[in-house]
Short mmCIF file of C-alpha atoms in Angstrom, two decimals:
data_model
loop_
_atom_site.label_atom_id
_atom_site.label_comp_id
_atom_site.label_asym_id
_atom_site.label_seq_id
_atom_site.Cartn_x
_atom_site.Cartn_y
_atom_site.Cartn_z
CA MET A 6 -9.93 -2.58 31.22
CA SER A 7 -7.27 -5.54 29.54
CA PHE A 8 -5.79 -6.81 26.31
CA LEU A 9 -8.94 -8.93 25.42
CA ASP A 10 -11.50 -6.99 26.70
CA PHE A 11 -10.83 -3.89 24.33
CA PHE A 12 -9.71 -6.05 21.69
CA SER A 13 -14.00 -7.85 22.33
CA SER A 14 -15.09 -4.30 22.31
CA LEU A 15 -13.82 -2.71 19.92
CA ILE A 16 -14.35 -6.40 17.15
CA THR A 17 -17.79 -6.62 18.67
CA ALA A 18 -19.01 -2.48 17.59
CA ARG A 19 -18.74 -3.30 14.46
CA SER A 20 -20.55 -5.83 12.15
CA PRO A 21 -19.43 -9.37 11.36
CA MET A 22 -20.30 -7.86 7.35
CA LEU A 23 -17.81 -5.44 8.74
CA LEU A 24 -15.28 -7.49 9.99
CA ALA A 25 -15.25 -9.63 7.21
CA MET A 26 -15.17 -7.04 4.23
CA PHE A 27 -11.40 -6.01 6.84
CA ALA A 28 -10.41 -8.82 6.26
CA GLY A 29 -11.50 -9.64 2.41
CA ALA A 30 -9.62 -6.51 1.16
CA ALA A 31 -6.17 -7.68 3.98
CA PHE A 32 -7.06 -11.33 1.70
CA LEU A 33 -6.54 -9.33 -2.08
CA ALA A 34 -3.94 -6.71 -1.34
CA GLY A 35 -1.76 -9.53 -0.25
CA LEU A 36 -2.19 -11.42 -3.30
CA ALA A 37 -1.47 -8.59 -5.28
CA ARG A 38 1.24 -7.54 -3.54
CA GLY A 39 2.75 -11.06 -3.54
CA PHE A 40 1.88 -11.06 -7.20
CA SER A 41 3.17 -8.03 -8.68
CA GLY A 42 5.20 -6.58 -5.64
CA PHE A 43 2.75 -3.43 -5.69
CA GLY A 44 -0.68 -2.42 -5.30
CA ALA A 45 -1.50 -3.67 -1.79
CA ALA A 46 -3.11 0.05 -1.01
CA LEU A 47 -5.13 0.79 -3.82
CA ILE A 48 -7.15 -2.23 -3.34
CA PHE A 49 -6.70 -1.83 0.77
CA ILE A 50 -6.82 1.79 1.54
CA PRO A 51 -10.06 2.92 0.69
CA LEU A 52 -12.13 -0.26 1.83
CA ALA A 53 -10.36 -0.37 5.21
CA SER A 54 -10.62 3.44 5.60
CA ALA A 55 -14.27 3.00 5.09
CA ILE A 56 -13.94 0.42 8.32
CA VAL A 57 -12.41 1.40 10.28
CA GLY A 58 -10.82 5.78 9.04
CA PRO A 59 -7.82 6.42 7.48
CA ARG A 60 -4.67 6.94 10.16
CA ILE A 61 -5.62 3.38 11.48
CA ALA A 62 -6.05 1.76 7.61
CA SER A 63 -3.13 3.49 6.32
CA ALA A 64 -1.16 2.11 10.10
CA VAL A 65 -2.46 -1.72 10.12
CA LEU A 66 -1.37 -2.00 5.78
CA LEU A 67 1.96 -0.29 6.74
CA VAL A 68 2.82 -2.72 9.83
CA VAL A 69 1.60 -6.08 8.31
CA ASP A 70 2.96 -5.78 5.34
CA GLY A 71 6.80 -4.56 6.80
CA VAL A 72 6.26 -7.96 8.84
CA LEU A 73 5.12 -10.42 5.90
CA THR A 74 7.05 -8.94 3.33
CA ILE A 75 11.52 -9.38 5.28
CA GLY A 76 11.35 -12.54 3.93
CA MET A 77 11.27 -10.50 0.21
CA ILE A 78 13.69 -8.62 1.62
CA PRO A 79 17.56 -10.57 1.06
CA PRO A 80 16.71 -11.82 -2.76
CA ALA A 81 15.03 -7.89 -3.67
CA TYR A 82 18.53 -6.87 -2.50
CA ARG A 83 20.46 -8.89 -4.12
CA MET A 84 18.65 -9.22 -7.58
CA ALA A 85 17.55 -4.81 -7.42
CA ASP A 86 20.03 -2.03 -8.46
CA ARG A 87 21.01 -0.58 -4.98
CA ARG A 88 22.36 2.75 -6.15
CA GLU A 89 18.73 3.78 -8.05
CA VAL A 90 16.85 2.16 -4.65
CA PHE A 91 18.74 3.92 -2.89
CA THR A 92 18.14 7.11 -4.52
CA MET A 93 14.94 7.00 -3.96
CA ALA A 94 14.85 6.80 -0.93
CA ALA A 95 16.50 9.12 -0.54
CA GLY A 96 13.10 11.79 -2.04
CA ALA A 97 10.83 9.48 0.35
CA LEU A 98 12.36 10.96 2.97
CA VAL A 99 11.52 14.30 2.85
CA GLY A 100 8.13 13.06 1.42
CA VAL A 101 7.53 10.29 4.10
CA PRO A 102 7.02 12.74 6.66
CA LEU A 103 5.33 15.17 4.53
CA GLY A 104 2.54 13.29 3.76
CA THR A 105 2.13 11.83 7.56
CA VAL A 106 1.55 15.21 8.52
CA LEU A 107 -1.46 15.24 6.00
CA LEU A 108 -2.95 11.73 8.36
CA SER A 109 -1.70 13.05 11.01
CA HIS A 110 -4.36 16.70 11.19
CA GLY A 111 -6.68 15.37 8.23
CA ASP A 112 -10.22 15.04 8.48
CA PRO A 113 -10.96 11.73 8.20
CA LEU A 114 -13.75 12.69 5.93
CA THR A 115 -12.17 14.70 3.33
CA LEU A 116 -8.78 12.36 3.80
CA ARG A 117 -11.47 9.84 2.76
CA TRP A 118 -13.15 11.94 0.17
CA ILE A 119 -8.38 12.66 -1.35
CA ILE A 120 -7.95 8.71 -1.58
CA SER A 121 -10.99 7.90 -2.85
CA VAL A 122 -9.88 10.58 -5.41
CA ILE A 123 -6.06 9.71 -5.70
CA VAL A 124 -6.45 5.92 -6.05
CA VAL A 125 -8.85 6.47 -8.97
CA ILE A 126 -6.56 8.70 -10.89
CA LEU A 127 -4.06 6.30 -9.97
CA LEU A 128 -5.45 3.55 -11.49
CA MET A 129 -6.29 5.53 -14.48
CA PHE A 130 -3.14 6.26 -14.88
CA LEU A 131 -2.04 2.75 -14.25
CA ILE A 132 -4.61 1.55 -17.35
CA SER A 133 -3.52 4.39 -19.29
CA GLY A 134 -0.33 2.58 -19.57
CA TRP A 135 2.12 5.52 -19.77
CA ARG A 136 5.50 4.44 -18.37
CA TYR A 137 7.84 6.85 -18.46
CA SER A 138 11.25 6.26 -20.80
CA GLY A 139 13.93 8.27 -20.62
CA ARG A 140 17.35 6.53 -18.99
CA PRO A 141 16.92 7.31 -14.86
CA LYS A 142 18.27 10.54 -14.28
CA THR A 143 19.86 11.62 -10.42
CA PRO A 144 16.84 14.76 -9.94
CA LEU A 145 14.23 12.49 -11.44
CA THR A 146 14.76 9.72 -9.27
CA LEU A 147 14.17 11.83 -5.87
CA LEU A 148 11.51 14.02 -7.27
CA THR A 149 9.47 10.48 -8.04
CA GLY A 150 10.95 9.39 -4.31
CA LEU A 151 9.41 12.42 -2.68
CA VAL A 152 6.06 12.05 -4.87
CA ALA A 153 5.70 8.76 -4.23
CA GLY A 154 6.98 8.94 -0.44
CA LEU A 155 4.07 11.93 -0.40
CA PHE A 156 1.39 9.46 -1.75
CA SER A 157 3.67 6.54 0.96
CA GLY A 158 2.68 8.73 4.06
CA ALA A 159 -0.40 10.44 3.74
CA ALA A 160 -2.34 6.40 2.81
CA GLN A 161 0.17 4.22 1.60
CA LEU A 162 0.02 4.41 -2.10
CA GLY A 163 3.38 5.16 -3.02
CA GLY A 164 3.57 2.30 -5.69
CA PRO A 165 2.08 3.49 -8.72
CA PRO A 166 5.19 6.18 -9.72
CA ILE A 167 7.60 3.75 -8.37
CA VAL A 168 6.61 1.86 -11.06
CA ALA A 169 5.65 3.80 -13.26
CA TYR A 170 8.92 5.00 -13.70
CA TRP A 171 10.86 2.10 -13.13
CA LEU A 172 8.84 -0.46 -15.45
CA GLY A 173 9.67 1.78 -18.99
CA GLY A 174 12.56 1.27 -19.00
CA ALA A 175 15.46 -1.34 -20.11
CA LEU A 176 15.33 -3.35 -17.11
CA LYS A 177 13.04 -7.29 -17.39
CA GLY A 178 10.16 -6.96 -15.20
CA ALA A 179 12.09 -9.87 -12.13
CA PHE A 180 14.31 -6.67 -11.80
CA VAL A 181 11.92 -3.80 -11.17
CA ARG A 182 9.83 -6.26 -8.71
CA ALA A 183 13.42 -6.48 -6.96
CA ASN A 184 14.12 -3.18 -7.57
CA VAL A 185 9.78 -2.28 -6.03
CA VAL A 186 10.35 -4.68 -3.11
CA LEU A 187 13.46 -3.14 -2.31
CA TYR A 188 12.36 0.34 -2.27
CA PHE A 189 9.20 -0.20 -0.57
CA ALA A 190 10.96 -2.24 2.83
CA ILE A 191 13.07 0.50 2.71
CA SER A 192 9.93 3.33 2.77
CA THR A 193 8.91 1.25 5.38
CA VAL A 194 11.34 1.59 7.62
CA ILE A 195 10.66 5.45 6.86
CA SER A 196 7.50 5.32 7.34
CA ALA A 197 7.31 3.60 10.63
CA ALA A 198 9.72 5.80 13.17
CA SER A 199 7.64 8.98 10.97
CA TYR A 200 3.53 7.28 11.96
CA PHE A 201 5.76 6.05 16.02
CA PHE A 202 5.88 10.52 16.61
CA GLY A 203 2.88 11.34 14.36
CA GLY A 204 1.45 8.68 17.16
CA LEU A 205 -0.38 7.52 14.44
CA PHE A 206 0.67 3.11 16.40
CA THR A 207 -2.40 2.99 18.70
CA ALA A 208 -3.57 0.01 20.56
CA GLU A 209 -6.46 0.38 17.92
CA VAL A 210 -3.32 -0.26 15.11
CA LEU A 211 -2.58 -3.00 16.69
CA ILE A 212 -6.11 -4.83 16.87
CA PHE A 213 -6.29 -4.20 13.04
CA PHE A 214 -2.87 -5.73 12.55
CA LEU A 215 -3.98 -8.78 14.30
CA LEU A 216 -6.90 -9.37 12.28
CA ALA A 217 -5.83 -8.34 9.45
CA LEU A 218 -2.96 -10.30 10.06
CA PRO A 219 -3.58 -14.05 8.63
CA PHE A 220 -5.23 -13.33 5.33
CA TYR A 221 -2.36 -10.14 4.40
CA GLY A 222 -0.20 -13.56 4.84
CA ALA A 223 -2.22 -15.88 2.74
CA GLY A 224 -2.55 -13.81 -0.02
CA LEU A 225 1.05 -12.53 -0.29
CA TYR A 226 1.80 -16.16 -0.15
CA ALA A 227 -1.06 -16.93 -2.65
CA GLY A 228 -0.18 -13.87 -5.05
CA ALA A 229 3.97 -15.17 -4.67
CA ARG A 230 3.22 -18.73 -6.48
CA LEU A 231 0.89 -18.12 -8.86
CA HIS A 232 4.06 -15.27 -10.42
CA GLY A 233 5.83 -16.54 -13.24
CA LEU A 234 2.77 -19.12 -13.51
CA ALA A 235 -0.95 -16.86 -13.93
CA ASP A 236 -0.80 -15.18 -17.50
CA GLU A 237 0.17 -11.45 -15.89
CA THR A 238 -2.10 -9.60 -18.51
CA ALA A 239 -4.98 -11.26 -17.27
CA PHE A 240 -4.12 -11.03 -13.50
CA ARG A 241 -3.86 -6.59 -14.03
CA ARG A 242 -6.58 -6.47 -15.38
CA ILE A 243 -8.77 -8.47 -12.19
CA CYS A 244 -6.94 -6.24 -10.12
CA TYR A 245 -7.69 -2.99 -12.11
CA GLY A 246 -11.01 -4.13 -11.56
CA LEU A 247 -10.12 -5.02 -7.56
CA ILE A 248 -8.91 -1.39 -7.46
CA GLY A 249 -11.82 0.25 -8.99
CA ILE A 250 -14.68 -1.68 -6.53
CA SER A 251 -12.71 -0.84 -4.08
CA ALA A 252 -11.99 3.49 -4.78
CA ILE A 253 -16.22 3.35 -5.91
CA ILE A 254 -17.59 1.27 -2.11
CA GLY A 255 -14.68 2.88 -0.30
CA LEU A 256 -16.56 6.60 -1.00
CA PRO A 257 -17.78 8.21 2.12
CA LEU A 258 -21.42 8.55 -0.03
CA PHE A 259 -21.73 4.86 0.16
CA ASP A 260 -21.15 4.83 3.97
CA SER A 261 -25.00 4.88 4.84
CA LEU A 262 -24.47 0.88 3.29
CA LEU A 263 -21.22 -0.33 5.43
CA LYS A 264 -23.28 0.70 9.00
#
C-alpha cells in the first residue's frame, strides 16, 4: 500500500465531523500558543486524544509545535534568562523520559481519564491566579522542570507549572514569555528523542501531523498578531473557557457522541 493510499484510508476511516474537530482543536491550540507562549496542549490534547488516542495526539502536537515555532526561538534566546531556562531544562531531562514511559505503556483509555483530570486540575490552578512569588532557587527550578517534564513526556502538558513558577517573580510578561518559549524549544528536543526511542513516532503521527500543520500554523500566526494588541485579560478568560470545554468533550464518557 502506498503512502497516499494509507493516508486516504486513515482519513476516510473517521467522520468529517471528527476531522473538523481535530483541525479546529489544532487552530485553537495554535492561537493560544502564539498569543501567550503556552496553553496549546491544554486545548489540543483532550480533544485530539478522543479522536486519535493520547499517543498520536501527544506526538502530533510535539512535532507540529516544534516545527512551526522555530522562528520564535532566536528572539526568545536573546531576551530570556538563559541560565534559569537551562537549569529548568536540566530537570526536564529526568522528567520527560519518565512521562514518555507512562505514555508508551499506559492503557489508552486510562491515559485519557488521567489527561482530562490533570487538565481540569491545571485549569483550576491557572484560574486561581497563584504564582510563586519568591526568588528563583536552583533546587526549586530543577524540581519544577522535572514536574513539567513529566507532564510534557506524558501528554505535552508542561506549561502551567513553568508559567506559575516564573510569572510570579520580578520578570515582566515579555521576559516570562521568552523564558517559556526557549524552555519549550529545549524540552521539545528532549521529548523528540524520548518519543523516538519510545517508538511513538508512527505513520499515523505523520499523517495527522500533515492534517494539523496548516491549522496550527494559522492559529500561531493569528495569536502572534494578537499579542500586544488584544485585551490580555479577556483573551485569557476565553482560553480558560476553551480549555474547560476541551477537557469535558475529551472525557471518555462522551465517546458515543464522537462516533
